[in-house]
Coordinates of C-alpha atoms and ligand atoms in Angstrom, one line a residue:
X1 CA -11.8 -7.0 -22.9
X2 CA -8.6 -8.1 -23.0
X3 CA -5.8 -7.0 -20.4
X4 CA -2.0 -6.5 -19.9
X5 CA -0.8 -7.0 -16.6
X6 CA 2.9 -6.9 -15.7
X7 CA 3.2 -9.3 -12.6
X8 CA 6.2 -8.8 -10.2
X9 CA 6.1 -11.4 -7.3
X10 CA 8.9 -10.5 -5.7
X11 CA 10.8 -12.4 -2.8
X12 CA 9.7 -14.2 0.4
X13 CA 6.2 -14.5 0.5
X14 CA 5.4 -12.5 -2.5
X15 CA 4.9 -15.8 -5.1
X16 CA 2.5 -17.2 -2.5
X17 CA 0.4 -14.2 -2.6
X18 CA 0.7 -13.0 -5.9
X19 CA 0.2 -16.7 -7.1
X20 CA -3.1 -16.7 -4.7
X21 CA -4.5 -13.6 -6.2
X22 CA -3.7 -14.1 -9.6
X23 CA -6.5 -17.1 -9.3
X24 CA -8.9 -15.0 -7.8
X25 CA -8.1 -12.5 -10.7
X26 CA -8.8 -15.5 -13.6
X27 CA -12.0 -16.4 -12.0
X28 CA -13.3 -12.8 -12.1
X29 CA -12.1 -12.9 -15.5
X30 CA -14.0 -16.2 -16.2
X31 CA -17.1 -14.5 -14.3
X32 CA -17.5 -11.7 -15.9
X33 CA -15.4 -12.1 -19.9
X34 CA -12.5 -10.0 -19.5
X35 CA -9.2 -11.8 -20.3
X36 CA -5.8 -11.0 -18.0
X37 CA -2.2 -11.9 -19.6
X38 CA 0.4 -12.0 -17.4
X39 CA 3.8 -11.0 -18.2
X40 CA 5.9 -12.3 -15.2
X41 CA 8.7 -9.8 -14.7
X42 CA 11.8 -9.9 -12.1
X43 CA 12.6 -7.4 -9.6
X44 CA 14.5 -7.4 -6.1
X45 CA 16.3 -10.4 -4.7
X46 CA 14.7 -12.8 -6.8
X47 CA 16.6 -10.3 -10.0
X48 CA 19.6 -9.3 -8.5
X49 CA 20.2 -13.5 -8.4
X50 CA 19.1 -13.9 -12.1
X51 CA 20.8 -11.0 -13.7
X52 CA 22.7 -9.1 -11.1
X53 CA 20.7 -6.2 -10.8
X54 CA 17.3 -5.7 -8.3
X55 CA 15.9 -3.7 -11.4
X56 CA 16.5 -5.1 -14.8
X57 CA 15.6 -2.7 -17.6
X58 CA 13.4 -5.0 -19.0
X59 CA 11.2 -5.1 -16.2
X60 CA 10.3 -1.7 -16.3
X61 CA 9.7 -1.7 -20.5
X62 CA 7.2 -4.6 -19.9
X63 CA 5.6 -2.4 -16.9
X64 CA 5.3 0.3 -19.1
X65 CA 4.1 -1.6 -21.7
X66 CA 1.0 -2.8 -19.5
X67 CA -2.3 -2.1 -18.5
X68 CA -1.3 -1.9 -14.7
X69 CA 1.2 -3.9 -12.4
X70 CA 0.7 -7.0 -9.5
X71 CA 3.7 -6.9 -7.1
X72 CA 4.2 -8.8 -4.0
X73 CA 7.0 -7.7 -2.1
X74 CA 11.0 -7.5 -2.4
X75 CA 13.8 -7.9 0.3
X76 CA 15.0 -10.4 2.8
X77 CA 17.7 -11.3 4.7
X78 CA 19.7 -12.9 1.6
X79 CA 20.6 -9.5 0.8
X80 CA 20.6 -7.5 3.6
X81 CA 24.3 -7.1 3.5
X82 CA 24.5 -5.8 -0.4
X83 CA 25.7 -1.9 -0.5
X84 CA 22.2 0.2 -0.5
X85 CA 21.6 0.9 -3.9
X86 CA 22.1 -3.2 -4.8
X87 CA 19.4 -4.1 -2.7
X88 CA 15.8 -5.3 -3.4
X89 CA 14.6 -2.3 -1.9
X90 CA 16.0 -0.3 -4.6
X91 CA 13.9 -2.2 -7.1
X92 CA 11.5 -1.5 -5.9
X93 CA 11.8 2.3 -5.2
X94 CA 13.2 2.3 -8.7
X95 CA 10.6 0.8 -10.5
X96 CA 7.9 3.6 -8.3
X97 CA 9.9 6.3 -9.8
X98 CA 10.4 5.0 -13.3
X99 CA 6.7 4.7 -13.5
X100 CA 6.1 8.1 -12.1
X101 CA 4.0 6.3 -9.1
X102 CA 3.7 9.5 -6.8
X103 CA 0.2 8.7 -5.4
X104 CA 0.1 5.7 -2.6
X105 CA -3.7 4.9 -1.9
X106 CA -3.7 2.8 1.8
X107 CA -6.6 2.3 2.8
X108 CA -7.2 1.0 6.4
X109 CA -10.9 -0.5 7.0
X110 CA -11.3 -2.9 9.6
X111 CA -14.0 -5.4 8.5
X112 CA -16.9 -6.4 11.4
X113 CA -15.9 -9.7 11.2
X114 CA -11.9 -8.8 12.6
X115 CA -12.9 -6.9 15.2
X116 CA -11.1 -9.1 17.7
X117 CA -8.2 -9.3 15.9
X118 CA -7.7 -5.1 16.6
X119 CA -5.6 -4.8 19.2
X120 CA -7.9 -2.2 20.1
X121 CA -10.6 -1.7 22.9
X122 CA -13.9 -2.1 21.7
X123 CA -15.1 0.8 22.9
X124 CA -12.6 2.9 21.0
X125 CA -12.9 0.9 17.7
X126 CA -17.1 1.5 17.8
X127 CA -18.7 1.3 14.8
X128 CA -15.6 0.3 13.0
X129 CA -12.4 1.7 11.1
X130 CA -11.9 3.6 8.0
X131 CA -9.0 5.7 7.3
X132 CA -7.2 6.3 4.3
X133 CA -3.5 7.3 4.3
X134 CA -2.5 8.8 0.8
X135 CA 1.4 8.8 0.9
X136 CA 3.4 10.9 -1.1
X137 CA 5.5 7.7 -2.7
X138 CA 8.4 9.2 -5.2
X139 CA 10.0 11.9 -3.3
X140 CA 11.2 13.0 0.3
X141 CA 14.2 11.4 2.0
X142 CA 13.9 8.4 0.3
X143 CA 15.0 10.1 -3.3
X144 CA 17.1 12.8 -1.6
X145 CA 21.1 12.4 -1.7
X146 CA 22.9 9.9 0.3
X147 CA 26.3 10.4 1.9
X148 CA 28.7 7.8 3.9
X149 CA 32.5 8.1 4.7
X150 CA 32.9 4.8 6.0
X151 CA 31.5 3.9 9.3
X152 CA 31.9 7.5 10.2
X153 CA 29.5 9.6 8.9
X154 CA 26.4 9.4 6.7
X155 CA 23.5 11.5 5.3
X156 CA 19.9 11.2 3.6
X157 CA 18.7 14.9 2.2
X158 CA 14.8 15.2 2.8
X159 CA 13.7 17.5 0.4
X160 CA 10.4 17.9 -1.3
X161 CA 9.4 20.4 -4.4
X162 CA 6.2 22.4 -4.5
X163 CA 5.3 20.4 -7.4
X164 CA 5.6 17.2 -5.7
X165 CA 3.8 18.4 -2.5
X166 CA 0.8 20.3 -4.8
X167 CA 0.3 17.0 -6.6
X168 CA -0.1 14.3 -4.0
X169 CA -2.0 17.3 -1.6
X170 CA -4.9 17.7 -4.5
X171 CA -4.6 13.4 -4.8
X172 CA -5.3 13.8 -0.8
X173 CA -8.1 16.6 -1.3
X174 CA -10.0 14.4 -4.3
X175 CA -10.0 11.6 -2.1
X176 CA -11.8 13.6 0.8
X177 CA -14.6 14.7 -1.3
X178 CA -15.7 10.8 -2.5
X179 CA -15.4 10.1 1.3
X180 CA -16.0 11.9 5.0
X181 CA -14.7 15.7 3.7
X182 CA -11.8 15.8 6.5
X183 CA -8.3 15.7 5.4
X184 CA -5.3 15.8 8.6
X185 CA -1.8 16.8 7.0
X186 CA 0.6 15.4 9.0
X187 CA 4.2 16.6 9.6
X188 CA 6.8 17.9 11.4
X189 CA 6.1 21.4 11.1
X190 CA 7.9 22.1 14.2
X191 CA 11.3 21.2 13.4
X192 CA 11.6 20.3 9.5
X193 CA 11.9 23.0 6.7
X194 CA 10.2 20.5 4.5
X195 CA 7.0 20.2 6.8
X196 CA 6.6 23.3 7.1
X197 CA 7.0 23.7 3.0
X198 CA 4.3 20.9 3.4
X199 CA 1.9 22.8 5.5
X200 CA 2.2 26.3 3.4
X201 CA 1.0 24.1 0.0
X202 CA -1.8 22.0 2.0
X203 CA -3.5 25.2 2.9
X204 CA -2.9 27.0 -0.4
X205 CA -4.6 23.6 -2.1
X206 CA -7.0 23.1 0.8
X207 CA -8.8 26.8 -0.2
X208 CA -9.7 25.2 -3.4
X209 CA -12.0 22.5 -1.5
X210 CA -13.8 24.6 1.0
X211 CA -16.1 21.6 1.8
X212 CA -13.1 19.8 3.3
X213 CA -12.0 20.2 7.1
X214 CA -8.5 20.5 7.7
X215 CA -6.7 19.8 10.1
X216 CA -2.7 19.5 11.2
X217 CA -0.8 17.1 13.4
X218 CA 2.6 16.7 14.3
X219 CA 3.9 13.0 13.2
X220 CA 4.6 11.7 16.7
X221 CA 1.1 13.1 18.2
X222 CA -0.4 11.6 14.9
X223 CA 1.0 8.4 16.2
X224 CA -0.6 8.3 19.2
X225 CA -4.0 9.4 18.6
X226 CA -4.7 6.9 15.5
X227 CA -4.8 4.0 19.0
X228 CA -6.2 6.3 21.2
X229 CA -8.8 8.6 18.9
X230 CA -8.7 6.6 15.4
X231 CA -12.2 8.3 14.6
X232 CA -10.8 11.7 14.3
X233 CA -9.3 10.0 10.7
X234 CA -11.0 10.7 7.4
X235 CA -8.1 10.7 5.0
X236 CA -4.4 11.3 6.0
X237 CA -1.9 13.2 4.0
X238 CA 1.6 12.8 4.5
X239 CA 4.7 12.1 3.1
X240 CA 6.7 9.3 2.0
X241 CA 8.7 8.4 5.3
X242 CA 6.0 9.1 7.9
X243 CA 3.4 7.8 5.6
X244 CA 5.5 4.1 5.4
X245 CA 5.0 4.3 9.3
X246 CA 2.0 5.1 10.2
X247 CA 0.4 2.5 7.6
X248 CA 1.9 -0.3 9.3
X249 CA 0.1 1.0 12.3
X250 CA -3.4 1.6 11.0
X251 CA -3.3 -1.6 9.9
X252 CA -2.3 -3.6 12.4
X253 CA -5.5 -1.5 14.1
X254 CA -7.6 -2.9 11.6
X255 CA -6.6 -6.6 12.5
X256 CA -3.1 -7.2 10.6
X257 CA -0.8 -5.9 8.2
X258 CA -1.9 -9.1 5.9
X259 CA -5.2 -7.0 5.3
X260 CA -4.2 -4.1 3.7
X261 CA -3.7 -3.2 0.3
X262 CA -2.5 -0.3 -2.0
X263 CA -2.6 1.5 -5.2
X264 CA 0.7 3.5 -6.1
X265 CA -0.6 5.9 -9.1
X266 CA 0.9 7.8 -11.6
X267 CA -0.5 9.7 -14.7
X268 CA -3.9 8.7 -16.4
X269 CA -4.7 6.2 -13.8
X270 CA -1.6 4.1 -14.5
X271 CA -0.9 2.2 -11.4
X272 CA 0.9 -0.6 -9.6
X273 CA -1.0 -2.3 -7.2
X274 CA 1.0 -4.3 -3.6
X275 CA 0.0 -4.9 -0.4
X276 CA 1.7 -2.9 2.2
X277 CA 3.7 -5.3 4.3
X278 CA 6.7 -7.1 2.9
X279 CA 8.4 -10.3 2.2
X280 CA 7.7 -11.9 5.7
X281 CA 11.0 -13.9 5.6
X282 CA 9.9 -16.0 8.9
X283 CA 6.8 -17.5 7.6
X284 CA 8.3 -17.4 3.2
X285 CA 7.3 -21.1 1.6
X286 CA 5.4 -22.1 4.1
X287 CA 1.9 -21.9 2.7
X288 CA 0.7 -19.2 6.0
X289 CA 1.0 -15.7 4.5
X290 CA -2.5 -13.9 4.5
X291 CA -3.6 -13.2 0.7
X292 CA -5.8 -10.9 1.5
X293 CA -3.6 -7.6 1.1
X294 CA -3.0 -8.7 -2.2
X295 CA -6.3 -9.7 -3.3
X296 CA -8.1 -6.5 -2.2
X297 CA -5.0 -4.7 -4.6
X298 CA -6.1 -7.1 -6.9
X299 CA -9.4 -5.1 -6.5
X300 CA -8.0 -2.0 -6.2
X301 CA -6.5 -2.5 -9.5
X302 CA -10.1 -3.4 -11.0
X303 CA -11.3 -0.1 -9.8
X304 CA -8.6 2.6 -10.0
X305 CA -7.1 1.5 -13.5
X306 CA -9.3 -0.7 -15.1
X307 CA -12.4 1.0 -14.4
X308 CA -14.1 -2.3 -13.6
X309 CA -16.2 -1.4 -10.8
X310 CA -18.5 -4.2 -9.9
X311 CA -15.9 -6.7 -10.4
X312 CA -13.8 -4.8 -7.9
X313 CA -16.7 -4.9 -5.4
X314 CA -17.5 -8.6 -6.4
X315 CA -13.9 -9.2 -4.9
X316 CA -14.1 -7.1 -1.7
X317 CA -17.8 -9.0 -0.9
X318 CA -16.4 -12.5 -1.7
X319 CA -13.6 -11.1 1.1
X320 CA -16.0 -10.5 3.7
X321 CA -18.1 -13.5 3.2
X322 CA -15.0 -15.5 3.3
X323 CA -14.4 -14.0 7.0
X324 CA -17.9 -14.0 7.7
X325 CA -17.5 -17.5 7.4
X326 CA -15.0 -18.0 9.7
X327 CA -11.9 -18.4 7.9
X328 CA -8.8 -17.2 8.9
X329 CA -5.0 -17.0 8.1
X330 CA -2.7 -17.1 11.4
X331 CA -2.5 -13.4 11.4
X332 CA -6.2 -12.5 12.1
X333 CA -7.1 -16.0 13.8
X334 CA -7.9 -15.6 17.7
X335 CA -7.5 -18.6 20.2
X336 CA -10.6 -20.5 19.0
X337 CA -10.2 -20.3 15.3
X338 CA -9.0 -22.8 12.9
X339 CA -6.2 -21.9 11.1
X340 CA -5.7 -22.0 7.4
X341 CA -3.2 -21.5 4.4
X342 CA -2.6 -18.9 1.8
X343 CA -3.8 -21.1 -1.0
X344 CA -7.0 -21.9 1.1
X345 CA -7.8 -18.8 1.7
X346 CA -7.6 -17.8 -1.6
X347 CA -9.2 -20.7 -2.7
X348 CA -12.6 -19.9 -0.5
X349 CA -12.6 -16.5 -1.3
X350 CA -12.4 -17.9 -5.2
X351 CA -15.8 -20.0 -4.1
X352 CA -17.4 -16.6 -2.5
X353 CA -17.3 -14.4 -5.9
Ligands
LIG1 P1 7.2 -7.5 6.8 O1 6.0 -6.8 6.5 O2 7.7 -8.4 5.8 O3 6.8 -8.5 8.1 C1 6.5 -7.9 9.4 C2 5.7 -8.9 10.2 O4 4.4 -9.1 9.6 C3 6.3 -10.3 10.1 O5 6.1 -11.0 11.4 C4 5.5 -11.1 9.1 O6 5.4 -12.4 9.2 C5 4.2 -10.4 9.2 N1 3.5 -10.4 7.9 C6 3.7 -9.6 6.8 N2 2.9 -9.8 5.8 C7 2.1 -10.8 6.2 C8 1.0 -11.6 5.6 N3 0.6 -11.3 4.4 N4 0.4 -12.5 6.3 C9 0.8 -12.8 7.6 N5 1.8 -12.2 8.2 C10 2.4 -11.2 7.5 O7 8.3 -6.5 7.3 P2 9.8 -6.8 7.7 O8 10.0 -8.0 8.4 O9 10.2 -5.5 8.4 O10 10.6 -6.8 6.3 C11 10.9 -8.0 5.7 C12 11.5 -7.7 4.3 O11 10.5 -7.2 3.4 C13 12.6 -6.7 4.3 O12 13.6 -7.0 3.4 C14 11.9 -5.4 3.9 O13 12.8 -4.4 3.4 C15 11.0 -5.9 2.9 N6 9.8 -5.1 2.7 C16 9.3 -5.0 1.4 C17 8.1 -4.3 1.2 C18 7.6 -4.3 -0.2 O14 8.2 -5.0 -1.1 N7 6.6 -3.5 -0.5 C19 7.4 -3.7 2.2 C20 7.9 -3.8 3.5 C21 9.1 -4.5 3.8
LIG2 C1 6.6 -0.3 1.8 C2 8.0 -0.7 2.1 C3 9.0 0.0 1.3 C4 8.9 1.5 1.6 C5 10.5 -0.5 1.5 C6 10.6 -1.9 1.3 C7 11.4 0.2 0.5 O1 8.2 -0.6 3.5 O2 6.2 -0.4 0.6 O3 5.9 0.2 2.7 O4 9.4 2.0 2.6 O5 8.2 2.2 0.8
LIG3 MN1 6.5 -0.1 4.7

């Protein structure tokens, strides 16, 4: 089969990644017959330099237009001065919304082989890690209206429709049943409208999948127990601005924010696949970003949009024999380890498909 993939590498670190995956993406296409065309489209910092804008309309016809989307990241400190809606950022929240990507997949598994790279006890980590945060990606305070007068006063609406909330909760609910059957919604019942809008439509949706337990947690207690309790997580369901936080922090639990991937879905399994951390401006061009986020999106994207199952899983194995092995970018390395580059590391897990 041939495929269409719209490739958006972003700023920073991204073309290091995205360049790393892409050949870990060829040799599974060599492996197993499937051909991959890139179309190398600009968004972010890297755009707004090229053609003045962080989201050329172009760039969202040729996403459209394709089978699924690679991105790395957007932003740095180039632009951090640019009025808020002329920023990288807004790329990339623009192109989510333009591709009607509601649904963000994180899914936080620490492999055996990083277990000293948590930064937690080894007594609370056990038998391992696995929690998946499904993030409500298109809506919340992110899309509400902004405000400023001046440096005096400014304002972000958070407001969510029962539409958007039913959506992403039955996305939350789906994703319980393939895995441990325990969803925890988590809010700010006690003090937002919107939470407690949230909560109302989670149990409505949550009578429709009996087999599920359910369970509620205010965002800051949430916080806390994923390092003191992590186990208690099957699946959590959340929206956009609480969910951005608390993946950063289940990954770093799970050894670093360099491991862990997503899928942002829309409609018949369209998707666009990044990992979750951004541009790392203090390590850019300098061959030591960790690939790995990016490669297991790469995988992600096998499974979730391209239905291609084993090759997904032939990517994820040739991950975990690559730290089996012993290799490690700076972010997961411990005292004793020798450290290697983005390109190697990519390259060795290319040798372990
Ligand atoms: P960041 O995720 O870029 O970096 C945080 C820390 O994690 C840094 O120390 C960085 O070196 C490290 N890190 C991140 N990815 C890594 C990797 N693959 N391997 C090794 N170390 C890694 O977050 P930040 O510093 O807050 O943001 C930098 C820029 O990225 C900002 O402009 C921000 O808006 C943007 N950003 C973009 C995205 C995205 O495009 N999806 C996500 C988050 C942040
Ligand atoms: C992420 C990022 C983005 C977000 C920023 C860069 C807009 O932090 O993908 O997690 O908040 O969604
Ligand atoms: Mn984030």
């Amino acid at each position: 089969m041939e495929y269409k993939i719209a490739v958006i590498k972003g700023d920073g670190i991204g073309p290091e990644i995205v360049g790393a995956s892409m050949k870990v993406l060829d040799k599974i296409g060599e492996k197993y017959g499937h051909k991959f065309n890139y179309h190398e489209v600009l968004a972010g910092g890297i755009a707004i330099d090229k053609t003045g804008s962080p989201l050329p309309q172009e760039t969202v016809d040729v996403c459209k237009d394709s089978d699924a989307v690679l991105l790395g990241a957007m932003g740095g400190p180039k632009w951090d001065n640019l009025p808020g809606d002329q920023r990288p950022e807004a790329g990339l929240l623009g192109i989510r919304k333009a591709l009607g990507l509601y649904a963000n997949l994180r899914p936080a598994i620490l492999f055996d082989e990083l277990r000293d790279a948590s930064p937690l006890k080894p007594e609370l980590i056990g038998d391992g890690l696995d929690v998946l945060v499904v993030r409500e990606l298109t809506g919340d305070v992110y899309f509400g209206e902004k405000h400023r007068e001046g440096d005096e006063y400014a304002s972000d609406l958070m407001n969510y429709s029962r539409m958007e909330v039913e959506r992403i909760a039955k996305v939350g609910f789906d994703a319980a049943m393939r895995r441990g059957k325990k969803l925890t919604c988590v809010d700010k019942a006690n003090v937002l409208e919107t939470s407690r809008l949230w909560r109302k439509i989670v149990s409505e949706v949550a009578e429709k999948y009996p087999e599920v337990e359910v369970d509620y947690l205010y965002v800051d207690n949430a916080a806390m127990q994923l390092v003191i309790n992590p186990h208690q997580f099957d699946v959590i369901l959340t929206g956009n601005l609480f969910g951005d936080i608390l993946s950063d922090e289940s990954s770093t639990i799970t050894g670093s924010i360099g491991m862990l991937p997503s899928a942002s879905l829309g409609q018949n399994n369209f998707g666009m696949y990044e990992p979750i951390h951004g541009s790392a401006p203090d390590i850019a061009g300098q061959d030591k970003a960790n690939p790995i986020a990016t490669v297991l999106s790469v995988a992600m994207m096998l499974r979730y949009t391209l239905g291609l199952e084993e090759e997904a899983k032939n990517i994820e194995d040739a991950v975990e024999a690559t730290l089996k092995k012993g290799w490690r970018t700076g972010d997961i390395a411990t005292s004793d380890d020798d450290v290697i580059g983005c390109q190697e590391m990519a390259q060795h897990i290319i040798e372990n498909l």
